[in-house]
Amino acid sequence: MSDKSSSNAMWGGRFAAGPDAIMEAINASIGFDRRMAKQDIDGSRAHAAMLAAQGIITDSDADAIREGLLTVLSEIESDTFPWRVELEDIHMNVEARLKEIVGEPAGRLHTGRSRNDQVAVDFRLWVRDQCDAADGALKALIEALIGQAEEGADWVMPGFTHLQVAQPVTWGHHMMAYVEMFARDRARFADARKRMNESPLGAAALAGTSFPLDRQMTADALGFDRPMANSLDAVAARDFALEFLGAASICAMHLSRLAEELVIWSSAQFRFVAMSDRWSTGSSIMPQKRNPDAAELLRAKIGRIFGANVALMTIMKGLPLTYSKDMQEDKEQTFDAADSLMLGLAAMTGMVADMKGRPDDLRVAAAMGFSTATDLADWLVRELGLPFRDAHHVTGTLVAKAEEKGCDLPELTLADMQAVHGGISEAIFDVLGVDNSVRSRTSYGGTAPDNVRSQISRWKEALS
């Protein structure tokens, strides 16, 4: 076998043409960075307008470039653009097509600019757009949760610790807990957006340029607050993407926790919710089953977002300033994570909006496991002046007595209770029972229905 054929066999499969094909495949990013076409063209239009304003290129050249870029964008949006892998990336594909359309003026567009600051501004614009998209999707999810909270503000359900029944809470209170979580996610995306809102355009390859650029003009045109102050940092930084992925990971974790609860709650053992057929599937062999597939798939997709966060951190951790080709690997991870996050938010919003709580089953479950034991202990402290540890011991003894009799605490007789502590009076029955329990939790942030309605009103006002 010749050296050439041996080499081809070693490369194998689609790369049988040899090292040139391998290099083209590993070097090209156009297969994924074409997603930044609008951001690339926006950046180029801003740059061309600034070059003309500074007298670096003529107004006629700037006009030709602007019109040509609009034609390119129209071709991309109508899916008629002639993508070419050999041109490597979105920047070179757009520039080459621009030259075919307008000729010589296209060559002046790159004055005072490098692909290093060009990709930095494109990617920053794209990630900024994703922060805005996540904010809108989170607002919709929060509104769906508030809708559920309003419907069941006084539905009683079990609150859990260790997935064991702990104390009664209200359905509305549980829904509003997720409102608080997802509101913090909105704040994280907003905070990340604010910090990333500086323009790298004009930093050129790494050291700036000798052309008299007006970087504030391009920053303003692209909606940035200001140009980045250090040209090395401008082309080297990817922490804006890491912040987005960090916020996305925390948000995804919250989505996964809610998805897990929906999986548990919709099971035959719990029966807390009925999931809509739109978000469930049947079994191919067991006709009685309704599987919460959307929640399960969402729970699994979260791993892709976590993985992207770790992958980009790993890519960046060992890179000296400024640009290295490793950084080409930043986009696929971030694109995939953004897609998974937006899909997850949309799916969860649909599931929450469509699901039906089962108040009767929730109430039965809330009364299980001696869930009002803490109310009994609190009463002993408040009314009889017992130290809490003593009240805890008395309550534990009464729980054991109820277990022995096969009943719940409110079903014990007064005589049963007084046999454990003679100071217990008929008034104890005013605090026992799940409805009494939740109504009594009126401390700020507590589960009382009036509290829940107050929080709903506060959030509705905030969202409007």
CSV table of C-alpha atoms in Angstrom, one decimal:
chain,number,residue,atom,x,y,z
A,1,MET,CA,0.0,0.0,0.0
A,2,SER,CA,1.3,3.4,-0.9
A,3,ASP,CA,2.0,6.1,1.8
A,4,LYS,CA,-0.9,8.2,0.4
A,5,SER,CA,-3.4,5.4,0.5
A,6,SER,CA,-2.2,4.3,4.0
A,7,SER,CA,-2.6,7.9,5.1
A,8,ASN,CA,-6.1,8.1,3.7
A,9,ALA,CA,-7.1,4.9,5.4
A,10,MET,CA,-5.8,6.2,8.7
A,11,TRP,CA,-7.9,9.4,8.4
A,12,GLY,CA,-10.8,7.2,7.4
A,13,GLY,CA,-14.4,7.8,6.4
A,14,ARG,CA,-15.4,11.3,5.3
A,15,PHE,CA,-11.8,12.5,5.7
A,16,ALA,CA,-10.4,10.0,3.2
A,17,ALA,CA,-9.2,13.0,1.1
A,18,GLY,CA,-6.4,13.4,3.7
A,19,PRO,CA,-5.1,16.2,6.0
A,20,ASP,CA,-6.5,19.1,3.9
A,21,ALA,CA,-10.0,17.9,4.5
A,22,ILE,CA,-9.3,17.4,8.2
A,23,MET,CA,-8.0,21.0,8.4
A,24,GLU,CA,-10.9,22.4,6.6
A,25,ALA,CA,-13.3,20.6,8.9
A,26,ILE,CA,-11.7,21.6,12.1
A,27,ASN,CA,-11.0,25.2,11.0
A,28,ALA,CA,-14.4,26.1,9.5
A,29,SER,CA,-17.0,27.6,11.8
A,30,ILE,CA,-19.6,28.6,9.2
A,31,GLY,CA,-21.7,25.6,10.0
A,32,PHE,CA,-22.7,27.2,13.3
A,33,ASP,CA,-21.6,30.8,13.4
A,34,ARG,CA,-24.0,31.7,10.6
A,35,ARG,CA,-26.5,32.1,13.4
A,36,MET,CA,-24.8,35.4,14.1
A,37,ALA,CA,-25.4,36.8,10.6
A,38,LYS,CA,-27.7,39.6,11.7
A,39,GLN,CA,-25.3,40.7,14.4
A,40,ASP,CA,-22.4,40.5,12.0
A,41,ILE,CA,-24.2,42.7,9.5
A,42,ASP,CA,-25.4,45.1,12.2
A,43,GLY,CA,-21.8,45.5,13.3
A,44,SER,CA,-20.5,46.0,9.8
A,45,ARG,CA,-23.2,48.7,9.1
A,46,ALA,CA,-22.3,50.6,12.2
A,47,HIS,CA,-18.6,50.3,11.4
A,48,ALA,CA,-19.0,51.6,7.8
A,49,ALA,CA,-21.1,54.5,8.9
A,50,MET,CA,-18.5,55.5,11.5
A,51,LEU,CA,-15.7,55.2,8.9
A,52,ALA,CA,-17.5,57.6,6.6
A,53,ALA,CA,-18.3,60.0,9.5
A,54,GLN,CA,-14.6,60.1,10.4
A,55,GLY,CA,-13.6,60.7,6.7
A,56,ILE,CA,-11.8,57.3,6.5
A,57,ILE,CA,-13.9,56.1,3.6
A,58,THR,CA,-16.2,58.2,1.3
A,59,ASP,CA,-19.9,58.6,1.8
A,60,SER,CA,-20.5,56.9,-1.5
A,61,ASP,CA,-18.5,53.8,-0.5
A,62,ALA,CA,-20.4,53.7,2.9
A,63,ASP,CA,-23.7,54.0,1.0
A,64,ALA,CA,-22.8,51.1,-1.3
A,65,ILE,CA,-21.6,49.0,1.7
A,66,ARG,CA,-24.9,49.7,3.6
A,67,GLU,CA,-27.1,48.8,0.6
A,68,GLY,CA,-25.0,45.7,-0.2
A,69,LEU,CA,-25.2,44.5,3.4
A,70,LEU,CA,-28.9,44.8,3.4
A,71,THR,CA,-29.0,42.7,0.2
A,72,VAL,CA,-26.8,40.1,1.9
A,73,LEU,CA,-29.1,40.1,5.0
A,74,SER,CA,-32.2,39.7,2.7
A,75,GLU,CA,-30.5,36.7,1.0
A,76,ILE,CA,-29.7,35.1,4.4
A,77,GLU,CA,-33.2,35.6,5.7
A,78,SER,CA,-34.8,34.2,2.5
A,79,ASP,CA,-32.4,31.2,2.6
A,80,THR,CA,-30.9,32.0,-0.8
A,81,PHE,CA,-27.4,33.0,0.4
A,82,PRO,CA,-24.6,31.0,-1.2
A,83,TRP,CA,-22.7,29.7,1.9
A,84,ARG,CA,-19.2,28.5,1.2
A,85,VAL,CA,-17.3,26.3,3.7
A,86,GLU,CA,-14.0,27.2,2.3
A,87,LEU,CA,-14.5,30.8,3.5
A,88,GLU,CA,-14.4,29.5,7.0
A,89,ASP,CA,-16.8,31.8,8.9
A,90,ILE,CA,-19.7,34.2,8.8
A,91,HIS,CA,-17.4,37.2,8.5
A,92,MET,CA,-15.6,36.0,5.4
A,93,ASN,CA,-18.8,34.7,3.8
A,94,VAL,CA,-20.6,38.0,4.2
A,95,GLU,CA,-17.6,40.0,3.0
A,96,ALA,CA,-17.0,37.9,-0.1
A,97,ARG,CA,-20.7,38.1,-1.0
A,98,LEU,CA,-20.6,41.9,-0.4
A,99,LYS,CA,-17.7,42.2,-2.8
A,100,GLU,CA,-19.7,40.3,-5.5
A,101,ILE,CA,-22.6,42.7,-5.0
A,102,VAL,CA,-20.9,46.1,-4.7
A,103,GLY,CA,-17.3,45.5,-5.9
A,104,GLU,CA,-14.4,47.6,-4.7
A,105,PRO,CA,-16.1,49.4,-1.8
A,106,ALA,CA,-16.5,46.1,0.0
A,107,GLY,CA,-12.7,45.9,0.4
A,108,ARG,CA,-12.8,49.2,2.5
A,109,LEU,CA,-15.2,47.8,5.1
A,110,HIS,CA,-12.5,46.1,7.0
A,111,THR,CA,-10.4,49.2,7.5
A,112,GLY,CA,-9.5,49.6,11.2
A,113,ARG,CA,-11.1,46.3,12.1
A,114,SER,CA,-10.0,42.6,12.6
A,115,ARG,CA,-11.9,39.4,12.7
A,116,ASN,CA,-10.9,39.3,16.3
A,117,ASP,CA,-12.9,42.3,17.4
A,118,GLN,CA,-15.5,41.5,14.8
A,119,VAL,CA,-16.3,38.1,16.2
A,120,ALA,CA,-16.2,39.6,19.7
A,121,VAL,CA,-18.8,42.2,18.9
A,122,ASP,CA,-21.0,39.7,17.0
A,123,PHE,CA,-20.9,37.2,19.8
A,124,ARG,CA,-21.5,39.8,22.5
A,125,LEU,CA,-24.5,41.1,20.5
A,126,TRP,CA,-25.9,37.6,20.1
A,127,VAL,CA,-25.5,36.7,23.8
A,128,ARG,CA,-27.1,40.1,24.7
A,129,ASP,CA,-30.1,39.2,22.6
A,130,GLN,CA,-30.4,35.8,24.4
A,131,CYS,CA,-30.5,37.6,27.8
A,132,ASP,CA,-33.4,39.6,26.5
A,133,ALA,CA,-35.1,36.5,25.1
A,134,ALA,CA,-34.6,34.7,28.4
A,135,ASP,CA,-36.1,37.6,30.3
A,136,GLY,CA,-39.2,37.6,28.2
A,137,ALA,CA,-39.6,33.8,28.5
A,138,LEU,CA,-39.2,34.0,32.3
A,139,LYS,CA,-41.8,36.7,32.6
A,140,ALA,CA,-44.3,34.5,30.8
A,141,LEU,CA,-43.5,31.5,33.1
A,142,ILE,CA,-43.9,33.7,36.2
A,143,GLU,CA,-47.3,34.9,34.9
A,144,ALA,CA,-48.3,31.3,34.5
A,145,LEU,CA,-47.2,30.4,38.0
A,146,ILE,CA,-49.1,33.5,39.4
A,147,GLY,CA,-52.2,32.2,37.6
A,148,GLN,CA,-51.9,28.9,39.4
A,149,ALA,CA,-51.3,30.6,42.7
A,150,GLU,CA,-54.4,32.7,42.3
A,151,GLU,CA,-56.6,29.7,41.6
A,152,GLY,CA,-55.3,27.8,44.6
A,153,ALA,CA,-54.4,30.5,47.1
A,154,ASP,CA,-56.2,28.6,49.9
A,155,TRP,CA,-55.8,25.0,48.7
A,156,VAL,CA,-54.1,23.1,51.4
A,157,MET,CA,-51.2,20.7,50.5
A,158,PRO,CA,-48.4,19.1,52.3
A,159,GLY,CA,-45.1,20.9,52.6
A,160,PHE,CA,-42.1,18.6,52.6
A,161,THR,CA,-38.6,18.3,54.0
A,162,HIS,CA,-36.6,15.3,53.0
A,163,LEU,CA,-39.6,14.5,50.8
A,164,GLN,CA,-41.4,13.6,54.0
A,165,VAL,CA,-44.6,15.4,55.0
A,166,ALA,CA,-43.5,18.3,57.3
A,167,GLN,CA,-46.2,21.0,57.7
A,168,PRO,CA,-49.3,22.0,55.7
A,169,VAL,CA,-48.8,24.8,53.2
A,170,THR,CA,-51.0,26.3,50.5
A,171,TRP,CA,-50.8,25.5,46.8
A,172,GLY,CA,-50.6,29.2,46.1
A,173,HIS,CA,-47.6,29.5,48.4
A,174,HIS,CA,-45.8,26.7,46.7
A,175,MET,CA,-46.4,28.3,43.3
A,176,MET,CA,-45.2,31.6,44.5
A,177,ALA,CA,-41.9,30.0,45.8
A,178,TYR,CA,-41.1,29.4,42.1
A,179,VAL,CA,-42.1,32.9,41.2
A,180,GLU,CA,-39.4,34.2,43.6
A,181,MET,CA,-36.8,31.8,42.1
A,182,PHE,CA,-37.5,32.6,38.5
A,183,ALA,CA,-37.6,36.4,39.4
A,184,ARG,CA,-34.1,36.1,40.7
A,185,ASP,CA,-33.1,34.4,37.4
A,186,ARG,CA,-34.5,37.4,35.6
A,187,ALA,CA,-32.4,39.6,37.7
A,188,ARG,CA,-29.3,37.5,37.0
A,189,PHE,CA,-29.8,37.8,33.2
A,190,ALA,CA,-30.4,41.5,33.6
A,191,ASP,CA,-27.3,42.0,35.6
A,192,ALA,CA,-25.2,39.9,33.2
A,193,ARG,CA,-26.6,42.0,30.3
A,194,LYS,CA,-25.7,45.2,32.0
A,195,ARG,CA,-22.1,44.1,32.5
A,196,MET,CA,-21.6,42.8,29.0
A,197,ASN,CA,-23.0,45.9,27.4
A,198,GLU,CA,-19.7,47.4,26.3
A,199,SER,CA,-18.4,47.3,22.7
A,200,PRO,CA,-15.2,45.6,21.6
A,201,LEU,CA,-15.5,46.9,18.1
A,202,GLY,CA,-12.5,49.0,17.1
A,203,ALA,CA,-10.0,47.1,19.3
A,204,ALA,CA,-8.9,45.5,16.0
A,205,ALA,CA,-6.6,42.5,16.2
A,206,LEU,CA,-5.5,43.2,19.8
A,207,ALA,CA,-3.7,46.6,20.1
A,208,GLY,CA,-6.2,49.1,18.6
A,209,THR,CA,-5.6,50.9,15.4
A,210,SER,CA,-3.9,54.0,14.0
A,211,PHE,CA,-7.1,55.0,12.2
A,212,PRO,CA,-9.0,57.8,14.0
A,213,LEU,CA,-12.0,55.6,14.8
A,214,ASP,CA,-15.0,56.9,16.8
A,215,ARG,CA,-15.6,53.9,19.0
A,216,GLN,CA,-18.3,55.6,21.0
A,217,MET,CA,-20.3,56.2,17.7
A,218,THR,CA,-20.3,52.5,16.9
A,219,ALA,CA,-21.1,51.6,20.5
A,220,ASP,CA,-24.1,53.9,20.4
A,221,ALA,CA,-25.2,52.6,17.1
A,222,LEU,CA,-25.2,49.0,18.4
A,223,GLY,CA,-26.9,49.9,21.7
A,224,PHE,CA,-23.8,49.5,23.9
A,225,ASP,CA,-23.3,51.8,26.8
A,226,ARG,CA,-19.6,52.5,26.0
A,227,PRO,CA,-16.6,51.0,24.2
A,228,MET,CA,-14.4,48.6,26.1
A,229,ALA,CA,-11.5,50.4,27.7
A,230,ASN,CA,-8.7,47.9,26.9
A,231,SER,CA,-8.1,46.5,23.4
A,232,LEU,CA,-6.5,43.3,24.8
A,233,ASP,CA,-9.5,42.6,27.1
A,234,ALA,CA,-11.9,43.5,24.3
A,235,VAL,CA,-10.8,40.6,22.0
A,236,ALA,CA,-9.8,38.2,24.8
A,237,ALA,CA,-12.9,38.3,27.0
A,238,ARG,CA,-15.5,35.7,27.0
A,239,ASP,CA,-16.7,36.1,30.6
A,240,PHE,CA,-19.9,37.7,29.2
A,241,ALA,CA,-20.8,34.3,27.7
A,242,LEU,CA,-19.8,32.5,30.9
A,243,GLU,CA,-22.0,34.9,32.9
A,244,PHE,CA,-24.9,34.1,30.5
A,245,LEU,CA,-24.2,30.3,30.9
A,246,GLY,CA,-23.9,30.7,34.7
A,247,ALA,CA,-27.3,32.5,34.9
A,248,ALA,CA,-28.7,29.9,32.4
A,249,SER,CA,-27.4,27.0,34.6
A,250,ILE,CA,-29.0,28.4,37.8
A,251,CYS,CA,-32.3,29.0,35.9
A,252,ALA,CA,-32.1,25.5,34.4
A,253,MET,CA,-31.6,24.0,37.9
A,254,HIS,CA,-34.8,25.8,39.0
A,255,LEU,CA,-36.6,24.4,35.9
A,256,SER,CA,-35.4,20.9,36.7
A,257,ARG,CA,-36.6,21.1,40.3
A,258,LEU,CA,-40.0,22.1,39.2
A,259,ALA,CA,-40.0,19.4,36.5
A,260,GLU,CA,-39.1,16.8,39.1
A,261,GLU,CA,-42.0,17.9,41.2
A,262,LEU,CA,-44.4,17.7,38.3
A,263,VAL,CA,-43.2,14.2,37.6
A,264,ILE,CA,-43.8,13.2,41.2
A,265,TRP,CA,-47.0,15.1,41.6
A,266,SER,CA,-48.6,13.5,38.5
A,267,SER,CA,-47.8,10.0,39.6
A,268,ALA,CA,-50.6,7.6,40.8
A,269,GLN,CA,-49.0,7.6,44.3
A,270,PHE,CA,-49.4,11.4,44.7
A,271,ARG,CA,-52.2,12.6,42.3
A,272,PHE,CA,-51.5,16.2,43.2
A,273,VAL,CA,-51.9,17.4,39.6
A,274,ALA,CA,-53.3,16.2,36.3
A,275,MET,CA,-51.0,17.1,33.4
A,276,SER,CA,-52.5,18.1,30.1
A,277,ASP,CA,-52.5,15.7,27.2
A,278,ARG,CA,-50.5,18.3,25.3
A,279,TRP,CA,-47.5,17.6,27.6
A,280,SER,CA,-47.9,13.9,28.2
A,281,THR,CA,-47.7,10.7,26.2
A,282,GLY,CA,-49.2,7.3,26.4
A,283,SER,CA,-47.5,3.9,26.7
A,284,SER,CA,-47.2,1.7,23.7
A,285,ILE,CA,-48.2,-1.4,25.8
A,286,MET,CA,-50.0,-0.1,28.9
A,287,PRO,CA,-53.2,1.8,27.9
A,288,GLN,CA,-53.8,3.2,31.4
A,289,LYS,CA,-50.6,5.2,31.5
A,290,ARG,CA,-50.0,8.9,31.0
A,291,ASN,CA,-46.4,9.7,31.1
A,292,PRO,CA,-45.1,13.2,31.9
A,293,ASP,CA,-42.6,13.1,29.1
A,294,ALA,CA,-42.2,16.9,28.6
A,295,ALA,CA,-41.2,17.3,32.2
A,296,GLU,CA,-38.8,14.3,32.0
A,297,LEU,CA,-37.2,15.6,28.8
A,298,LEU,CA,-36.8,19.1,30.3
A,299,ARG,CA,-35.2,17.6,33.4
A,300,ALA,CA,-32.7,15.8,31.1
A,301,LYS,CA,-31.9,18.7,28.8
A,302,ILE,CA,-30.7,20.7,31.8
A,303,GLY,CA,-27.5,18.6,31.6
A,304,ARG,CA,-26.6,20.2,28.3
A,305,ILE,CA,-26.7,23.6,29.8
A,306,PHE,CA,-24.6,22.6,32.7
A,307,GLY,CA,-22.2,20.9,30.3
A,308,ALA,CA,-21.9,24.0,28.1
A,309,ASN,CA,-21.0,26.1,31.2
A,310,VAL,CA,-18.2,23.6,32.2
A,311,ALA,CA,-17.0,23.2,28.6
A,312,LEU,CA,-16.5,27.0,28.0
A,313,MET,CA,-14.9,27.5,31.4
A,314,THR,CA,-12.5,24.7,30.5
A,315,ILE,CA,-11.8,26.2,27.0
A,316,MET,CA,-10.9,29.6,28.5
A,317,LYS,CA,-9.0,28.6,31.6
A,318,GLY,CA,-5.6,28.1,30.0
A,319,LEU,CA,-5.6,30.7,27.3
A,320,PRO,CA,-2.9,33.5,27.3
A,321,LEU,CA,-4.0,36.9,26.1
A,322,THR,CA,-5.3,37.6,23.6
A,323,TYR,CA,-7.1,35.6,20.9
A,324,SER,CA,-6.5,31.9,20.3
A,325,LYS,CA,-8.3,29.7,17.9
A,326,ASP,CA,-9.6,27.6,20.9
A,327,MET,CA,-12.1,30.4,21.3
A,328,GLN,CA,-13.9,29.3,18.2
A,329,GLU,CA,-15.3,26.6,20.4
A,330,ASP,CA,-17.2,29.1,22.5
A,331,LYS,CA,-20.1,29.4,20.2
A,332,GLU,CA,-21.5,26.0,19.7
A,333,GLN,CA,-21.7,25.4,23.4
A,334,THR,CA,-23.4,28.7,24.1
A,335,PHE,CA,-25.8,28.3,21.1
A,336,ASP,CA,-26.9,24.8,22.3
A,337,ALA,CA,-27.3,26.0,25.9
A,338,ALA,CA,-29.4,29.0,24.8
A,339,ASP,CA,-31.6,26.7,22.6
A,340,SER,CA,-32.1,24.2,25.5
A,341,LEU,CA,-32.9,27.0,27.9
A,342,MET,CA,-35.5,28.7,25.7
A,343,LEU,CA,-37.1,25.3,24.8
A,344,GLY,CA,-37.2,24.4,28.5
A,345,LEU,CA,-38.8,27.7,29.5
A,346,ALA,CA,-41.4,27.5,26.8
A,347,ALA,CA,-42.3,23.9,27.7
A,348,MET,CA,-42.5,24.6,31.4
A,349,THR,CA,-44.7,27.7,30.8
A,350,GLY,CA,-47.0,25.5,28.8
A,351,MET,CA,-47.1,22.7,31.4
A,352,VAL,CA,-47.8,25.1,34.3
A,353,ALA,CA,-50.5,27.0,32.4
A,354,ASP,CA,-52.3,23.8,31.4
A,355,MET,CA,-51.9,21.6,34.6
A,356,LYS,CA,-54.9,21.1,36.9
A,357,GLY,CA,-54.3,20.9,40.6
A,358,ARG,CA,-56.4,18.3,42.6
A,359,PRO,CA,-57.4,20.2,45.7
A,360,ASP,CA,-59.2,17.2,47.3
A,361,ASP,CA,-56.2,14.9,46.9
A,362,LEU,CA,-53.9,17.7,48.1
A,363,ARG,CA,-56.0,18.2,51.2
A,364,VAL,CA,-55.9,14.5,52.1
A,365,ALA,CA,-52.2,14.3,51.6
A,366,ALA,CA,-51.7,17.5,53.7
A,367,ALA,CA,-53.3,15.8,56.8
A,368,MET,CA,-51.0,12.8,56.6
A,369,GLY,CA,-47.8,12.3,58.6
A,370,PHE,CA,-49.0,14.3,61.7
A,371,SER,CA,-48.3,17.5,59.7
A,372,THR,CA,-49.8,19.7,62.4
A,373,ALA,CA,-47.5,18.5,65.1
A,374,THR,CA,-45.6,21.8,65.1
A,375,ASP,CA,-48.8,23.7,65.6
A,376,LEU,CA,-49.5,21.7,68.7
A,377,ALA,CA,-45.9,22.3,70.0
A,378,ASP,CA,-46.3,26.1,69.3
A,379,TRP,CA,-49.6,26.1,71.2
A,380,LEU,CA,-48.0,24.5,74.2
A,381,VAL,CA,-45.3,27.2,74.2
A,382,ARG,CA,-47.6,30.1,73.5
A,383,GLU,CA,-50.6,29.2,75.8
A,384,LEU,CA,-48.9,27.1,78.6
A,385,GLY,CA,-45.5,28.8,78.6
A,386,LEU,CA,-43.6,25.5,78.1
A,387,PRO,CA,-40.0,25.8,76.9
A,388,PHE,CA,-40.0,24.7,73.3
A,389,ARG,CA,-37.9,21.6,74.0
A,390,ASP,CA,-40.4,20.4,76.6
A,391,ALA,CA,-43.3,21.2,74.2
A,392,HIS,CA,-41.4,19.2,71.5
A,393,HIS,CA,-41.2,16.2,73.9
A,394,VAL,CA,-45.0,16.4,74.8
A,395,THR,CA,-45.9,16.6,71.2
A,396,GLY,CA,-43.7,13.6,70.3
A,397,THR,CA,-45.5,11.6,73.0
A,398,LEU,CA,-48.9,12.6,71.6
A,399,VAL,CA,-47.7,11.7,68.0
A,400,ALA,CA,-46.7,8.2,69.3
A,401,LYS,CA,-50.1,7.9,71.0
A,402,ALA,CA,-51.9,8.8,67.7
A,403,GLU,CA,-49.8,6.3,65.8
A,404,GLU,CA,-50.7,3.6,68.4
A,405,LYS,CA,-54.4,4.4,67.9
A,406,GLY,CA,-54.2,4.7,64.1
A,407,CYS,CA,-55.5,8.2,64.0
A,408,ASP,CA,-54.2,11.8,63.3
A,409,LEU,CA,-53.5,14.3,66.1
A,410,PRO,CA,-56.9,16.2,65.7
A,411,GLU,CA,-58.7,12.9,66.2
A,412,LEU,CA,-57.2,12.3,69.7
A,413,THR,CA,-59.6,13.0,72.5
A,414,LEU,CA,-59.0,15.8,75.0
A,415,ALA,CA,-58.6,13.0,77.6
A,416,ASP,CA,-55.9,11.4,75.5
A,417,MET,CA,-54.0,14.7,75.4
A,418,GLN,CA,-54.5,15.6,79.1
A,419,ALA,CA,-53.1,12.2,80.0
A,420,VAL,CA,-49.8,13.4,78.5
A,421,HIS,CA,-50.0,17.0,79.8
A,422,GLY,CA,-52.8,18.1,82.2
A,423,GLY,CA,-52.7,21.7,81.0
A,424,ILE,CA,-54.0,21.0,77.6
A,425,SER,CA,-57.5,22.4,77.1
A,426,GLU,CA,-60.2,22.3,74.5
A,427,ALA,CA,-58.7,25.3,72.8
A,428,ILE,CA,-56.0,23.1,71.3
A,429,PHE,CA,-58.5,22.0,68.7
A,430,ASP,CA,-58.6,25.5,67.3
A,431,VAL,CA,-55.1,25.2,66.0
A,432,LEU,CA,-55.1,21.5,65.0
A,433,GLY,CA,-56.3,20.7,61.5
A,434,VAL,CA,-54.7,21.7,58.2
A,435,ASP,CA,-56.9,24.7,57.5
A,436,ASN,CA,-56.2,26.2,61.0
A,437,SER,CA,-52.5,25.5,60.5
A,438,VAL,CA,-52.1,27.4,57.2
A,439,ARG,CA,-54.3,30.3,58.4
A,440,SER,CA,-52.1,30.7,61.4
A,441,ARG,CA,-48.8,31.1,59.4
A,442,THR,CA,-49.2,34.9,59.0
A,443,SER,CA,-45.6,35.9,59.6
A,444,TYR,CA,-44.1,37.8,56.6
A,445,GLY,CA,-43.3,35.2,53.9
A,446,GLY,CA,-45.6,32.6,55.6
A,447,THR,CA,-48.1,30.3,53.8
A,448,ALA,CA,-51.4,31.9,55.1
A,449,PRO,CA,-53.8,32.4,52.2
A,450,ASP,CA,-54.0,36.2,52.9
A,451,ASN,CA,-50.2,36.4,52.7
A,452,VAL,CA,-50.3,34.5,49.4
A,453,ARG,CA,-52.9,36.9,47.9
A,454,SER,CA,-50.8,39.9,49.1
A,455,GLN,CA,-47.7,38.5,47.3
A,456,ILE,CA,-49.7,37.8,44.2
A,457,SER,CA,-50.8,41.5,44.2
A,458,ARG,CA,-47.3,42.7,44.7
A,459,TRP,CA,-45.9,40.6,41.9
A,460,LYS,CA,-48.7,41.6,39.5
A,461,GLU,CA,-47.9,45.2,40.1
A,462,ALA,CA,-44.2,44.6,39.7
A,463,LEU,CA,-44.7,42.8,36.4
A,464,SER,CA,-47.0,45.4,35.0
